Short mmCIF file of N, CA and C in Angstrom, two decimals:
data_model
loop_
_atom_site.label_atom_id
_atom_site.label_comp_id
_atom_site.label_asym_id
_atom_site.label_seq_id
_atom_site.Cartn_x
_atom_site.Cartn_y
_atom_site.Cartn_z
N UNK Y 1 66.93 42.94 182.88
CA UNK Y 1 67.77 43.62 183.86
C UNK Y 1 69.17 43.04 183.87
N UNK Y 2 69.38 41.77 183.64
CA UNK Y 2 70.74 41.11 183.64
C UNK Y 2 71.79 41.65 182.34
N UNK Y 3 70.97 41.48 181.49
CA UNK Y 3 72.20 41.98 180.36
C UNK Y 3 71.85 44.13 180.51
N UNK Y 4 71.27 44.72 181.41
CA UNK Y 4 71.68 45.84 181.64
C UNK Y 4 73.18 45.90 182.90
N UNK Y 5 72.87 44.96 183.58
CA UNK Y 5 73.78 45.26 184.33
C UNK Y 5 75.40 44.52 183.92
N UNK Y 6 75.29 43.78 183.17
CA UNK Y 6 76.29 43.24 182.68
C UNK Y 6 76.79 44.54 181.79
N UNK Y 7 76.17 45.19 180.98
CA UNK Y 7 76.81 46.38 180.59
C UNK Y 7 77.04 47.29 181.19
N UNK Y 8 76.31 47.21 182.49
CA UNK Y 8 77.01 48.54 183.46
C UNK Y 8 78.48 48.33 183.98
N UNK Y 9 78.42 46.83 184.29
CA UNK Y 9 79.65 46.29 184.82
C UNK Y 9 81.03 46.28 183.55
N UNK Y 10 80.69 46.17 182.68
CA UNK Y 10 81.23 45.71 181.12
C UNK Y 10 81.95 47.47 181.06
N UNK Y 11 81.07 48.81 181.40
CA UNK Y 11 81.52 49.73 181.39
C UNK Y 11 82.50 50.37 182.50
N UNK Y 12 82.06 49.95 183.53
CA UNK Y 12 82.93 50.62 184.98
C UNK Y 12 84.09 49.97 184.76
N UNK Y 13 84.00 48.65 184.37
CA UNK Y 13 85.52 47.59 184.24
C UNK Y 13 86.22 48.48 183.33
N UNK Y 14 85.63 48.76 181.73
CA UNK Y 14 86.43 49.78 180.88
C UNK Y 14 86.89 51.13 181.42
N UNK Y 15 86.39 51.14 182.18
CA UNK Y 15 86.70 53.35 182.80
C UNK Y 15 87.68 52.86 184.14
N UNK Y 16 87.56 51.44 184.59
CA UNK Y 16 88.89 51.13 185.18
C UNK Y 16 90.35 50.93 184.58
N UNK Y 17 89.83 50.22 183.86
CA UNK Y 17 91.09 49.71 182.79
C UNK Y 17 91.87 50.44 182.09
N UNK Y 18 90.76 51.95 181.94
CA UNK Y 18 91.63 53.25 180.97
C UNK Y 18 92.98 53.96 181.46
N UNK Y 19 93.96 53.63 180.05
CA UNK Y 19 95.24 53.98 180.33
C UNK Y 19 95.11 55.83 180.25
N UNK Y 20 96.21 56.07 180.90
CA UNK Y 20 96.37 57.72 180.81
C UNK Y 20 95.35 57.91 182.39
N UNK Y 21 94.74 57.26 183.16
CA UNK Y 21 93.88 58.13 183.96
C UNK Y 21 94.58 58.29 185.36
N UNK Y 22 95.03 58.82 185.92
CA UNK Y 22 95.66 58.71 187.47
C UNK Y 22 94.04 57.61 188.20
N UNK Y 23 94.60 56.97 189.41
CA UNK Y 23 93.94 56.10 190.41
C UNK Y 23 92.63 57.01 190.80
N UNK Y 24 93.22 58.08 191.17
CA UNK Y 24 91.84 58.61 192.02
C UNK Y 24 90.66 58.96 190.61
N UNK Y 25 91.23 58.88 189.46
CA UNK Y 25 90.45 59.23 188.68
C UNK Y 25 89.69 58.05 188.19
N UNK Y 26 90.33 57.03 188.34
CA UNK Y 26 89.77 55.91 187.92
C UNK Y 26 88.65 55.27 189.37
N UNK Y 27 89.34 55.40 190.46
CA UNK Y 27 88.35 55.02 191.55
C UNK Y 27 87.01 56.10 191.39
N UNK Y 28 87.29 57.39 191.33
CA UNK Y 28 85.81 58.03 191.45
C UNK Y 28 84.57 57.61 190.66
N UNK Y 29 85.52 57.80 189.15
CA UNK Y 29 84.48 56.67 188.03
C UNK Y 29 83.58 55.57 188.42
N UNK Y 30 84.48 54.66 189.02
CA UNK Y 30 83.63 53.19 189.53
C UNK Y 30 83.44 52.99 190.61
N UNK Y 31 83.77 53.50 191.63
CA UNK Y 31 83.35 53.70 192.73
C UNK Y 31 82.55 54.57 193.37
N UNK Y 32 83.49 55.89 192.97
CA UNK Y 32 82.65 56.91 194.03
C UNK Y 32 81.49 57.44 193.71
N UNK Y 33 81.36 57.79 192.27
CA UNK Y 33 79.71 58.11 191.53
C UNK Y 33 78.74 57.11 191.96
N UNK Y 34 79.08 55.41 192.15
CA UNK Y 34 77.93 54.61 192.71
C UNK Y 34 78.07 54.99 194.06
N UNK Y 35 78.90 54.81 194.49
CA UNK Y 35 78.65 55.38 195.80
C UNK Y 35 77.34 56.45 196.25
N UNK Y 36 77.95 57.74 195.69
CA UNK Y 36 77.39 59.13 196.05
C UNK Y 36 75.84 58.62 195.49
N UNK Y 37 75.40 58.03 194.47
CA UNK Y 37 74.26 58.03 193.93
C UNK Y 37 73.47 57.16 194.96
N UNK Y 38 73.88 55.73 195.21
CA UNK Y 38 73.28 55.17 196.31
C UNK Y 38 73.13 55.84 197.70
N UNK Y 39 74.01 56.34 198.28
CA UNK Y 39 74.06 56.92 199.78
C UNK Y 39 72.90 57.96 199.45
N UNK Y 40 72.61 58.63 198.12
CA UNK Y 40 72.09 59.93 198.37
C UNK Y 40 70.76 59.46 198.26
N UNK Y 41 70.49 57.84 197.54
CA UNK Y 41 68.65 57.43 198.14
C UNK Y 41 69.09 57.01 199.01
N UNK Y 42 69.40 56.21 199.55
CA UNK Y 42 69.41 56.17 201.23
C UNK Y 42 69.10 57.16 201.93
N UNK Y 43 69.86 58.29 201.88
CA UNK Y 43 69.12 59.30 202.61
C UNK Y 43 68.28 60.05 202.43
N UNK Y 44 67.67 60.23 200.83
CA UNK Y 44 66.71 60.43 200.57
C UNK Y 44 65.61 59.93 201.60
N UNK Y 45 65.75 58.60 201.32
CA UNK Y 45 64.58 58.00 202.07
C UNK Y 45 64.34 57.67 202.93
N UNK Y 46 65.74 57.53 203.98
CA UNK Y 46 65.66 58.03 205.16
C UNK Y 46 64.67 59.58 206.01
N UNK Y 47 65.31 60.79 205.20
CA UNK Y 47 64.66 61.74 205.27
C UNK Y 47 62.96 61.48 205.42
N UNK Y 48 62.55 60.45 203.90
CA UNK Y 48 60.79 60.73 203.81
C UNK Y 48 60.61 59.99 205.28
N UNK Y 49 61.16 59.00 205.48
CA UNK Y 49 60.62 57.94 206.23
C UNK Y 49 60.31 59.25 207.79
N UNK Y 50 61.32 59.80 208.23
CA UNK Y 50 61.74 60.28 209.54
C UNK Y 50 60.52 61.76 208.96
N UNK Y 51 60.22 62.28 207.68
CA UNK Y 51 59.40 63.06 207.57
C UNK Y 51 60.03 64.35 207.03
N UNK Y 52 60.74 64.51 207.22
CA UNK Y 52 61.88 65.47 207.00
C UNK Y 52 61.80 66.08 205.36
N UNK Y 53 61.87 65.44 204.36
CA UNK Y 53 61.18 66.25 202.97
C UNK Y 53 61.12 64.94 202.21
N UNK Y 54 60.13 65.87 200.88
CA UNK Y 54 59.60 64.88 200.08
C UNK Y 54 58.51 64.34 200.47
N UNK Y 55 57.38 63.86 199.76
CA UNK Y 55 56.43 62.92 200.40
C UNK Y 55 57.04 61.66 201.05
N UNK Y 56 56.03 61.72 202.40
CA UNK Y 56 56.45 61.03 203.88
C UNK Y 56 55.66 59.65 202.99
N UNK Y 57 56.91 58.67 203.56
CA UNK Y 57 56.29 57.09 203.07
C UNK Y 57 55.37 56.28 204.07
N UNK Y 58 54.68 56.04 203.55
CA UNK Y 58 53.17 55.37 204.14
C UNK Y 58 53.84 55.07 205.64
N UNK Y 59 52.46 54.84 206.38
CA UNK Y 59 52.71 54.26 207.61
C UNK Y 59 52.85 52.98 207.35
N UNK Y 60 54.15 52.78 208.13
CA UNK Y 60 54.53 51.50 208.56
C UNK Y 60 55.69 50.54 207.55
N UNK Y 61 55.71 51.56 206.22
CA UNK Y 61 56.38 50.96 205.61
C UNK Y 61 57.89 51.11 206.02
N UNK Y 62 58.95 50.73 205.42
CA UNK Y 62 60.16 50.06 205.85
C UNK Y 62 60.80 51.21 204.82
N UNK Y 63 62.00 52.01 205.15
CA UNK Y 63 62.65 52.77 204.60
C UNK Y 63 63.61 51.87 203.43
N UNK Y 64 64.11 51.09 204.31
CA UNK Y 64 65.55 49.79 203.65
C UNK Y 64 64.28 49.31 202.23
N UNK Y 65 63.50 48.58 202.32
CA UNK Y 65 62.98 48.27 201.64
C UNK Y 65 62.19 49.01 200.40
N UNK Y 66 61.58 50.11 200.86
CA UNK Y 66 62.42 51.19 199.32
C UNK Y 66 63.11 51.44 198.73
N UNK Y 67 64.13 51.92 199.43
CA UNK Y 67 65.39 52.05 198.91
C UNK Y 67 66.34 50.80 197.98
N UNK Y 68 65.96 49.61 198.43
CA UNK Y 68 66.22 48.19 197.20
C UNK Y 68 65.25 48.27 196.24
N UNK Y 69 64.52 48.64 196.31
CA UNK Y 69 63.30 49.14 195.24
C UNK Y 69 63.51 49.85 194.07
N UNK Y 70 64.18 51.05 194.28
CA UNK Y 70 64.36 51.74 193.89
C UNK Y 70 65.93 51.88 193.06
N UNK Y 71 66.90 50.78 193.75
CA UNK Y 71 68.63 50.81 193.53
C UNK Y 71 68.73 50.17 192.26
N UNK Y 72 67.52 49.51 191.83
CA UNK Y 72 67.91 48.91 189.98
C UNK Y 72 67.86 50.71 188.86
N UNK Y 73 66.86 51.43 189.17
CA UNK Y 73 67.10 52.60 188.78
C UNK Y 73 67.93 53.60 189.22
N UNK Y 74 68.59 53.82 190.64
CA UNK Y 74 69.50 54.95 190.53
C UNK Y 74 70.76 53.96 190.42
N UNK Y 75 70.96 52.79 190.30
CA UNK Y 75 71.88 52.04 189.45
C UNK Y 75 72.77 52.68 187.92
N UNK Y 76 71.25 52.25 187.45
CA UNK Y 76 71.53 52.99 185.89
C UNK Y 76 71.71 54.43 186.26
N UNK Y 77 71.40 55.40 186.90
CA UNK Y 77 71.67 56.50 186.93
C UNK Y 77 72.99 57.09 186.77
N UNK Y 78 73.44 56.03 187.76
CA UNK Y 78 75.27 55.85 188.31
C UNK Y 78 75.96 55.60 187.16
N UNK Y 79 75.31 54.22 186.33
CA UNK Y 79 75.83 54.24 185.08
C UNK Y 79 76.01 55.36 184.05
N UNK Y 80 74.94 56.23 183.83
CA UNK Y 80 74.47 56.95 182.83
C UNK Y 80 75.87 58.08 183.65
N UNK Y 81 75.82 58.21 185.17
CA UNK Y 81 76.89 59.78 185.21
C UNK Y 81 78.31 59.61 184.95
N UNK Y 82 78.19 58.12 185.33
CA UNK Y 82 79.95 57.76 184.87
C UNK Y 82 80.40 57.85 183.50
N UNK Y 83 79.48 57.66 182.48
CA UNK Y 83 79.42 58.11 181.15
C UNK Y 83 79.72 58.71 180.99
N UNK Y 84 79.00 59.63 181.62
CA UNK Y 84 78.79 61.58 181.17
C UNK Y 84 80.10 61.93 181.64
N UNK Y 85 80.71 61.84 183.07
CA UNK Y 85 82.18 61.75 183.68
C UNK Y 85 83.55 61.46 182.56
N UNK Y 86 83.13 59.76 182.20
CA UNK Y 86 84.42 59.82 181.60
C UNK Y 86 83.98 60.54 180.28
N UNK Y 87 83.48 60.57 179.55
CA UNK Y 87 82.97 61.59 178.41
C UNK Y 87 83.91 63.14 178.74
N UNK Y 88 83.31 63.51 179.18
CA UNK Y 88 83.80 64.92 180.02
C UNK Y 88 84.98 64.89 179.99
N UNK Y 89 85.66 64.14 180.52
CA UNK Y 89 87.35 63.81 180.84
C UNK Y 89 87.93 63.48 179.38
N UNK Y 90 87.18 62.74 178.46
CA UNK Y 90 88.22 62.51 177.50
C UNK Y 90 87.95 63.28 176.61
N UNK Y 91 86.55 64.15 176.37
CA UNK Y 91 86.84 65.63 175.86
C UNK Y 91 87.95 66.39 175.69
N UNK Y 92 88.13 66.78 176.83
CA UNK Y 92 88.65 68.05 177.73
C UNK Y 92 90.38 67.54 177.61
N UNK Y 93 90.40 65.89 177.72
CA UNK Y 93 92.04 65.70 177.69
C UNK Y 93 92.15 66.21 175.95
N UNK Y 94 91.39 65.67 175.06
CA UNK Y 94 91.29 66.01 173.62
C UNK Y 94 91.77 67.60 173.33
N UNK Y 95 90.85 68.23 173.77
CA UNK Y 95 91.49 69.96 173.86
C UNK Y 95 92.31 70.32 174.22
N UNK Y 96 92.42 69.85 175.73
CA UNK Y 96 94.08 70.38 175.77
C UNK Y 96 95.33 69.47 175.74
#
């Protein structure tokens, strides 16, 4: 898990560092995609916990404590969209 996250970090630092990108383009990259990906299990699992959708998590268990459970994989997720993001972007600057 350590040398995954060292390359996650190794990558967000590069999609910071990229010349040509305006700020907000560079903050959404490394920021706001982890962002949106974490907040959205959080409330994912907020939701199961309160019952609301998805299978409801056992009685008694702890919402917070899923959700760290679970943040080494929608981690990489975050990684994998920021990819796909700056990918996308340096396509598209390529074409036009």
């Amino acid at each position: 898990m350590t040398g995954q996250l060292l390359v996650m970090l190794l990558g967000w630092a590069a999609a910071y560092l990229s010349k040509g990108w305006t700020d907000l383009m560079k903050k959404f990259a490394v920021l706001g995609i982890p962002l949106v990906t974490v907040t959205g299990l959080t409330v994912w699992n907020w939701g199961r916990e309160k019952g609301r959708w998805g299978s409801a998590l056992a009685p008694g268990s702890d919402a917070g404590a899923t959700t760290w459970a679970a943040a080494p994989g929608v981690l990489r997720a975050a990684a994998v969209l920021t990819a796909l993001f700056v990918l996308a972007v340096t396509l598209r600057r390529r074409k036009g």
